[in-house]
Coordinates of C-alpha atoms and ligand atoms in Angstrom, one line a residue:
X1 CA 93.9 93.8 106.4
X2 CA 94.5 91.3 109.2
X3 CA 94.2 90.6 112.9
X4 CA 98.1 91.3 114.5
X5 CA 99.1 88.3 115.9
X6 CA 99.5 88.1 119.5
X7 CA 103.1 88.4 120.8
X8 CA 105.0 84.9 120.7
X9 CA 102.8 83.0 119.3
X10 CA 103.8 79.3 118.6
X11 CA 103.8 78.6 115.0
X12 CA 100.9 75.9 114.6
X13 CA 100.3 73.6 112.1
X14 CA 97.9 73.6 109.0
X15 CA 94.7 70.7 109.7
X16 CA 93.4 69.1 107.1
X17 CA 90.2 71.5 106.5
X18 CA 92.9 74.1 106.1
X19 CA 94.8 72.1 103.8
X20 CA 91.4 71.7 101.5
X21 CA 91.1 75.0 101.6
X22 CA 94.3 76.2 100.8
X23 CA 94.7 73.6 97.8
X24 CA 91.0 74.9 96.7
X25 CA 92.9 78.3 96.6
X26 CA 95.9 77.0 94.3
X27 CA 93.8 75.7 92.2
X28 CA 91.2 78.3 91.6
X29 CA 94.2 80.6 91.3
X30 CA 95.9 78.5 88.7
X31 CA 93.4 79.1 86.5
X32 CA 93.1 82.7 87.1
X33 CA 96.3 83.3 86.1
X34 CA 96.0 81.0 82.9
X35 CA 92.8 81.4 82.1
X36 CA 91.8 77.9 80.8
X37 CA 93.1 74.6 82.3
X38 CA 92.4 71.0 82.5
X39 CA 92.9 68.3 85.3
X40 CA 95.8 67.0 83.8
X41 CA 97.6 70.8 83.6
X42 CA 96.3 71.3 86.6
X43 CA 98.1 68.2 88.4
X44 CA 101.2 69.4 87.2
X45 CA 101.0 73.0 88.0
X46 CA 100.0 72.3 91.2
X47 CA 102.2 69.2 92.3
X48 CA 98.4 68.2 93.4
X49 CA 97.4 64.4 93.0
X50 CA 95.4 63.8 90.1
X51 CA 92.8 62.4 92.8
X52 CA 93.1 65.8 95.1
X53 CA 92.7 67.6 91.8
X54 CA 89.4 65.6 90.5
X55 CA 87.8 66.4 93.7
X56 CA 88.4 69.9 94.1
X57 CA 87.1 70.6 90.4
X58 CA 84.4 68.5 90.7
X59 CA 83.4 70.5 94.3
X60 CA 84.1 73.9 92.3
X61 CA 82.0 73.1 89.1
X62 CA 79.4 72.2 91.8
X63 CA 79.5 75.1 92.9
X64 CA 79.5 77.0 89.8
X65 CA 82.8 78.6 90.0
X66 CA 84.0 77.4 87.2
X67 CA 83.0 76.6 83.7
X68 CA 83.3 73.0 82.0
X69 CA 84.1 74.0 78.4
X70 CA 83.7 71.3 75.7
X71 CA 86.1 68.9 75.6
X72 CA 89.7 69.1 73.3
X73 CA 89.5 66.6 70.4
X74 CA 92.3 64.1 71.1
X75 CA 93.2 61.1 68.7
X76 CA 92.6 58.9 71.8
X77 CA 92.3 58.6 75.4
X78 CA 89.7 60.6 77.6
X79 CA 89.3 64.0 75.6
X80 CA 90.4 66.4 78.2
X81 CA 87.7 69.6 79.4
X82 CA 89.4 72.6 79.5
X83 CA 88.0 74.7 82.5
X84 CA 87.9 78.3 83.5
X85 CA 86.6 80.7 86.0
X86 CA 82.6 81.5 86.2
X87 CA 82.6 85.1 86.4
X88 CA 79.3 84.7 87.8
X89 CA 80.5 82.4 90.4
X90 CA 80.6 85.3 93.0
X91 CA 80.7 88.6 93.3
X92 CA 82.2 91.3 95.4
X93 CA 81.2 94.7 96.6
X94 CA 83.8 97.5 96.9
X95 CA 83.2 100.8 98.8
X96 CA 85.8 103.4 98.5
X97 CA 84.7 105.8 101.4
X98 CA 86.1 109.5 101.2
X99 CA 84.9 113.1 103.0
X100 CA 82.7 113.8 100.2
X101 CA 81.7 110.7 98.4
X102 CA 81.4 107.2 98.8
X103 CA 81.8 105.4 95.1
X104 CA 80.2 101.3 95.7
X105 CA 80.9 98.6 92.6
X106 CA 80.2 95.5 92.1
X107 CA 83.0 93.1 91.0
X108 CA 82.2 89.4 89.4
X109 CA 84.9 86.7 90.0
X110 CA 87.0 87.3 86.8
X111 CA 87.7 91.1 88.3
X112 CA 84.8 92.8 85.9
X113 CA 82.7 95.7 87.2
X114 CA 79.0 94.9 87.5
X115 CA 77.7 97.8 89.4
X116 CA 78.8 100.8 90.0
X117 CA 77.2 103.7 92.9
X118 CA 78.1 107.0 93.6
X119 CA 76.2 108.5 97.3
X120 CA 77.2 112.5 98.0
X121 CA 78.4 112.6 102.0
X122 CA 80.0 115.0 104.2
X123 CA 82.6 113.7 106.2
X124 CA 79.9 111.0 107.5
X125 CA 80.7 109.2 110.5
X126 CA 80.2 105.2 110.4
X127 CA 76.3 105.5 111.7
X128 CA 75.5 108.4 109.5
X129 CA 76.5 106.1 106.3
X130 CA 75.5 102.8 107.1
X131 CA 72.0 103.2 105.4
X132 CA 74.2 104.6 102.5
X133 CA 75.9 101.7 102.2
X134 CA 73.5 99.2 103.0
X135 CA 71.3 100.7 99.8
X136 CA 74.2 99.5 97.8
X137 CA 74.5 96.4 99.0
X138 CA 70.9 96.1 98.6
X139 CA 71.0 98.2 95.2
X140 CA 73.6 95.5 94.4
X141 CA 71.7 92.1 95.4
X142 CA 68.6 92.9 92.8
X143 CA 71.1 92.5 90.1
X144 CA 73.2 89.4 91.1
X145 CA 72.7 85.9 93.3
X146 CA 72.1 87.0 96.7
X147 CA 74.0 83.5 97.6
X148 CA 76.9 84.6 95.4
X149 CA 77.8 87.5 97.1
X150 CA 81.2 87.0 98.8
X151 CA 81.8 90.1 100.9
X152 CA 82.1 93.9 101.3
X153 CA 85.7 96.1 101.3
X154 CA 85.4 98.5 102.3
X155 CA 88.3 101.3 101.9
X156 CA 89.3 104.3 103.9
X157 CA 91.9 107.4 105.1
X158 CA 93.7 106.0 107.4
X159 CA 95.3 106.1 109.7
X160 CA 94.0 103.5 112.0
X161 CA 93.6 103.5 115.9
X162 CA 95.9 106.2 116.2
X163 CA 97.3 106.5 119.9
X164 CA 99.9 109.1 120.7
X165 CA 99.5 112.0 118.4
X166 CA 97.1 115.0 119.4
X167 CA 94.8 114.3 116.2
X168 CA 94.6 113.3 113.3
X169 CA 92.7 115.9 111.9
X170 CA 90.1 116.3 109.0
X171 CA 92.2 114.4 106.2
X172 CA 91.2 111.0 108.4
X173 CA 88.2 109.2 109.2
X174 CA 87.8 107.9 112.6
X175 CA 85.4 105.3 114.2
X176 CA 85.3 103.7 110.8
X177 CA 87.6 100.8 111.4
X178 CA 85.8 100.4 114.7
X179 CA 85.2 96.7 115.4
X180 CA 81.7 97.2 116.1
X181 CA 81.1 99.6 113.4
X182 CA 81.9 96.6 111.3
X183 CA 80.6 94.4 113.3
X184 CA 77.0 96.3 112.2
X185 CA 77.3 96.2 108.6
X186 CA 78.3 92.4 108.6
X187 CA 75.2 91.6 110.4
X188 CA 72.9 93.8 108.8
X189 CA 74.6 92.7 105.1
X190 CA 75.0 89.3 106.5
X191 CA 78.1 89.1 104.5
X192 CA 82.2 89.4 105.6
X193 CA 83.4 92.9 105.8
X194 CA 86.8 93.9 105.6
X195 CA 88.4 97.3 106.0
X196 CA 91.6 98.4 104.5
X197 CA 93.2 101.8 103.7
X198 CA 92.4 103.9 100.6
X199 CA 96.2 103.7 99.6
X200 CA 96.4 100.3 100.1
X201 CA 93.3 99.8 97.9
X202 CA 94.8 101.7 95.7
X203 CA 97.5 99.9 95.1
X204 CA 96.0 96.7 95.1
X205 CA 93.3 98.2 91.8
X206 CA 96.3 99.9 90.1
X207 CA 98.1 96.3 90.0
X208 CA 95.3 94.7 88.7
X209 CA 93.5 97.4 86.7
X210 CA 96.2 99.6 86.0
X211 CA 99.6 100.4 85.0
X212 CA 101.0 98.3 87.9
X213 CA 100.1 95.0 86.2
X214 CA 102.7 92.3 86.4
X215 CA 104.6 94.0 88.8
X216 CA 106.6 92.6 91.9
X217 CA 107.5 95.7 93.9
X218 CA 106.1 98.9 93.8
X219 CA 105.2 101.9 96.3
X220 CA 102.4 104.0 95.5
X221 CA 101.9 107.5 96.6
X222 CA 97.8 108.2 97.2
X223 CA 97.0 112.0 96.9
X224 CA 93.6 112.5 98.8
X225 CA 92.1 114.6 101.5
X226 CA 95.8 113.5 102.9
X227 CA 98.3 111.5 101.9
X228 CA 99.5 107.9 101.9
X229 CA 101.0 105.1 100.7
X230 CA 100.3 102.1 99.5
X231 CA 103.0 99.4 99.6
X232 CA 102.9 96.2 97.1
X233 CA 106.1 94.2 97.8
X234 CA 107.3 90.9 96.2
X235 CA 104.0 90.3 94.9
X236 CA 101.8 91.0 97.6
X237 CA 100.0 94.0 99.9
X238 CA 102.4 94.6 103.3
X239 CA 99.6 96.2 105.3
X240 CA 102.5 96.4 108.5
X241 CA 101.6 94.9 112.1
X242 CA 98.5 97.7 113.3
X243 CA 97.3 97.8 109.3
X244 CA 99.0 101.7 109.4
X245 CA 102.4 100.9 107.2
X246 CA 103.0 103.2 104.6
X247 CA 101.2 105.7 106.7
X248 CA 103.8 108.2 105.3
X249 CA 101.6 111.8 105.8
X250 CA 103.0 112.8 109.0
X251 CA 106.6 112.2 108.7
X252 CA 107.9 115.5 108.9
X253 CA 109.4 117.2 105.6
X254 CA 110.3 120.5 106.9
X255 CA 111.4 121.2 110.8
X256 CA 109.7 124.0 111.8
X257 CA 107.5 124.1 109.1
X258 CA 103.7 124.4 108.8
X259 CA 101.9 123.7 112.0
X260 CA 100.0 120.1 111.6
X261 CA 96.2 119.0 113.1
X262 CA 98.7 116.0 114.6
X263 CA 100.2 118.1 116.9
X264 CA 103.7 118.3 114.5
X265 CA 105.2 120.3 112.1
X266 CA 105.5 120.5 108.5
X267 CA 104.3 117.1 107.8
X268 CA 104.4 115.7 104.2
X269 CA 100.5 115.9 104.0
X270 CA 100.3 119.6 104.8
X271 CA 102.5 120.2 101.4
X272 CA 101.0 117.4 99.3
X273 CA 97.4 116.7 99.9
X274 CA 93.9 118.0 98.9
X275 CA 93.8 119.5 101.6
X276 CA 97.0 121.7 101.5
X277 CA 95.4 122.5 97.6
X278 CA 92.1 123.8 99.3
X279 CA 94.1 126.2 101.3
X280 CA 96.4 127.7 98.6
X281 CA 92.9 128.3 96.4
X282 CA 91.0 129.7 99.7
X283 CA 88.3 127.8 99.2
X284 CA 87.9 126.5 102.6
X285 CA 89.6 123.1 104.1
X286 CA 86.2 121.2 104.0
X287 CA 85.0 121.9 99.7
X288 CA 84.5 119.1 97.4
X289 CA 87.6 119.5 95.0
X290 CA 85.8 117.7 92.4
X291 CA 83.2 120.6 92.8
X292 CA 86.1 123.0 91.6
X293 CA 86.8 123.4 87.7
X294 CA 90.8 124.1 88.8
X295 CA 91.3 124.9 84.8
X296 CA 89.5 128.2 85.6
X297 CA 91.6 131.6 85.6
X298 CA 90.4 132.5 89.0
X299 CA 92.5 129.0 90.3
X300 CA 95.3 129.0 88.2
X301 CA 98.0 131.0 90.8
X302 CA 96.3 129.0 93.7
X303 CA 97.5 126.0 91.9
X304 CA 100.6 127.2 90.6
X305 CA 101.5 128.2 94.5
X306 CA 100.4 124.3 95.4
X307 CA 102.4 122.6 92.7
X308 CA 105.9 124.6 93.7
X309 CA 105.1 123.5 97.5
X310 CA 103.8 119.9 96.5
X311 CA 106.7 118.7 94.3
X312 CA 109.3 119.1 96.5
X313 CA 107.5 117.1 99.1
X314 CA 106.7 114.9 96.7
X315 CA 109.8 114.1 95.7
X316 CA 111.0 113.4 99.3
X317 CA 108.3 111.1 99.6
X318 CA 109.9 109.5 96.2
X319 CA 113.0 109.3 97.8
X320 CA 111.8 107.5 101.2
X321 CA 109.9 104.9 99.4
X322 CA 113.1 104.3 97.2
X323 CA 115.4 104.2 99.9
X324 CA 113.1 102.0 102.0
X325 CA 111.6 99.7 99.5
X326 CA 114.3 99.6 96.5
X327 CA 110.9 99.3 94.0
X328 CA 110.6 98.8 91.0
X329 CA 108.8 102.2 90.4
X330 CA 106.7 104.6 92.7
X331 CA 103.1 105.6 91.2
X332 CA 101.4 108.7 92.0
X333 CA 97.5 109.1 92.4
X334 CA 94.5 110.0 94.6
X335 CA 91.4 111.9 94.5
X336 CA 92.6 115.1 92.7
X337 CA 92.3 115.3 88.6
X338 CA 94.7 113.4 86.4
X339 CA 95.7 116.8 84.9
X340 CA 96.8 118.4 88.8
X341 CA 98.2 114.8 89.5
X342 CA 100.4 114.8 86.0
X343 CA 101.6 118.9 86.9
X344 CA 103.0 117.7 90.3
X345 CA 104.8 114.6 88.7
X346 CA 106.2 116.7 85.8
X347 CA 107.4 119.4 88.6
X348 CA 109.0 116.5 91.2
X349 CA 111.7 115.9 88.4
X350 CA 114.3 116.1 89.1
X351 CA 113.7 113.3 91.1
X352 CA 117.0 112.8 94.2
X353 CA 119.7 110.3 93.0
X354 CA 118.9 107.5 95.0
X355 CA 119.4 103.8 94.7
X356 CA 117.0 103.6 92.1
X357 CA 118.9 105.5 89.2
X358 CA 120.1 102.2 87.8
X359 CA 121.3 101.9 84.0
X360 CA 118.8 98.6 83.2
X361 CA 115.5 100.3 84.6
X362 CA 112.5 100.0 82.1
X363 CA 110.3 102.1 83.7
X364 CA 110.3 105.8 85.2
X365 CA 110.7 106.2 88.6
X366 CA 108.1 107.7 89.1
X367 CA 104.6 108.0 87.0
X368 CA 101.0 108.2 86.8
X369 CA 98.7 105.5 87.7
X370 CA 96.4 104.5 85.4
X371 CA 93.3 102.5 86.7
X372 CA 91.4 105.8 87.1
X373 CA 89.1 107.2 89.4
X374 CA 87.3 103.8 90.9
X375 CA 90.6 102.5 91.3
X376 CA 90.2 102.5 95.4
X377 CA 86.9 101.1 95.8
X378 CA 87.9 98.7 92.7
X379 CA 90.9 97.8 94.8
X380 CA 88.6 97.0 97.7
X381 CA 86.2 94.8 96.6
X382 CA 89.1 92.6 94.9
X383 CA 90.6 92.0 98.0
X384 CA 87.3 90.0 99.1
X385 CA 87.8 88.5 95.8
X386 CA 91.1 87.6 96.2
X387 CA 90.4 86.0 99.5
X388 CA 88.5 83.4 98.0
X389 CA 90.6 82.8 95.2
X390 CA 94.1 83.4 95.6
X391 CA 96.3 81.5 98.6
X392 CA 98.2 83.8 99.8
X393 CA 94.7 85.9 101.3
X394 CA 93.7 83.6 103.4
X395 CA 93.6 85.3 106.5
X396 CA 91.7 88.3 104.6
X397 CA 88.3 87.4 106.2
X398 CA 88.9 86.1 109.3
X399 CA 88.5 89.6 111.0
Ligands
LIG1 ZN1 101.1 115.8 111.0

């Protein structure tokens, strides 16, 4: 999600084009969360001067961000002019890259889908999909503002510039968050691109999308090809120092368990993945799961055999997250079907005591997500969005 800073770094200060920028940020984020302020709300909110304030709105209604609305009636003084966010002030585009399929939308400022693409691959290396991709962005620029257009996100499998383990093996995607992969799409899009895991994506859709709304602290547990985690803590993404944290699917579950592409054994990801699910139904490693109907008869003791492997893998993972984290729940989902997704969270329960059984809890410990299938590439393109809008994503872009 970020470059790693270099080892000690001084600490340097803010300038004053960082300073409008940042206070452009609070602001546009004020009213995201409110939905409608004026200047005056806006000045207090903010602890902004009601000078710093009337410039930044007046550069932002400029710029079409946001809306003017008609002023309140007031029995005197200036009637204040409530304002809001212009969903058609930008626009984001969201790829959610997996060994089969790469799902594109289109996101308008206020977080609604515009666009939505679905392009059939097999396990397509960066080159192979670049046309793919840049037809949706094309695809994408007939219906919006070319000028509008804020950025690609573009999520993935991770893990990232893995050093020091055999292979990753076909539940990853490597050469994709190559710098000069990147590097080719943001000069043939002529737009930002930014690359970030599809667990991390994840999480960020299932917060705002999903059943993670409103929530502080939360793992979440992303079932694809492989697994992963996302990690949303005290109100924002931790991506970790090399963009790999939460990079949970080959910590090893059983000693001297199942042999593992990384050179391991009996890593979580060869129990609870995609993957391990193709190999108890035979199918082959490299099938399209969403090609199988797994509510036919001829699956059923495939998945049966999965589900009693899975959950107790599952709820180890449950209980390093806990243990790590102390969250305020753990969400499961991925790439396989809601219904195979619900079995395996029904079957993890008993979940471990950890320090999560608390009396006062409100929520499981452990559920569903709920943001559905576009969840990832969702997830993606708000992070561009969010990097325009909201302070603390400043350093989103600058990759
Ligand atoms: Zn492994």
């Amino acid at each position: 999600m970020h470059t790693p800073s270099k080892p000690n770094k001084p600490t340097t200060g803010t300038n004053l084009e960082h300073a409008r920028l940042h206070n452009r940020r609070v602001v546009l984020e004020a009213i995201r969360q409110a939905g409608r302020l004026t200047r005056a709300d806006l000045t207090r909110i903010t602890s902004l001067t009601a000078q710093t304030i009337s410039n930044i709105v007046a550069e932002l209604l400029h710029e079409a961000k946001l809306f003017a609305h008609a002023p309140e009636k007031t029995a005197r003084g200036q009637p204040p002019i409530p304002l809001s966010i212009n969903p058609d002030g930008g626009y984001s585009i969201g790829f959610h890259v997996e060994q089969h399929q790469v799902v594109a939308v289109l996101l308008d400022l206020k977080g609604t889908t515009r666009g939505r693409r679905v392009f059939a691959v097999s396990y397509p290396t960066f080159a192979e999909a670049l046309p793919l991709l840049m037809k949706g962005v094309d695809g994408f620029r007939r219906k919006v503002s070319t000028e509008r257009l804020l950025g690609i996100g573009i999520a993935l499998p991770g893990p990232f510039g893995v050093q020091g383990m055999s292979a990753v093996g076909p539940t990853s995607m490597p050469g994709w968050d190559d710098p000069q992969s990147l590097a080719a799409l943001r000069d043939m899009s002529g737009l930002p691109v930014l690359v970030e895991n599809d667990a991390t994506a994840a999480a960020m859709g299932e917060r705002l999308y999903g059943v993670a709304g409103g929530l502080k602290d939360f793992g979440y547990l992303f079932v694809g090809h492989g697994l992963g985690s996302g990690l949303y803590l005290d109100n924002r993404l931790y991506s970790g120092h090399w963009r790999n944290a939460g990079e949970i699917g080959h910590v090893v579950f059983t000693p001297n368990g199942k042999p593992c592409y990384c050179g391991k054994q009996g890593c979580l990801e060869r129990y609870v993945s995609g993957a391990s699910l193709l190999e108890h139904l035979g199918t082959g490693a490299d099938r399209n799961l969403s090609d199988l109907d797994l509510s036919e008869r001829q699956h059923a003791a495939g998945v049966d055999r999965w589900l009693a492997e899975a959950a107790p893998a599952l709820r180890h993972a449950v209980g390093m997250l806990e243990s790590l984290l102390d969250p305020e729940t753990v969400l499961v989902g991925g790439t396989l079907s809601d219904d195979i997704l619900g079995r395996l969270v029904v079957q993890a329960h008993p979940l471990f005591p950890s320090v999560s059984v608390r009396e006062e809890r409100t929520l499981a410990r452990l559920q569903l997500g709920t943001a559905g299938h576009d969840c990832v590439a969702l997830g993606a393109a708000a992070l561009v969005v969010l990097a325009e809008l909201s302070p603390d994503y400043h350093a989103l872009l600058k990759a």
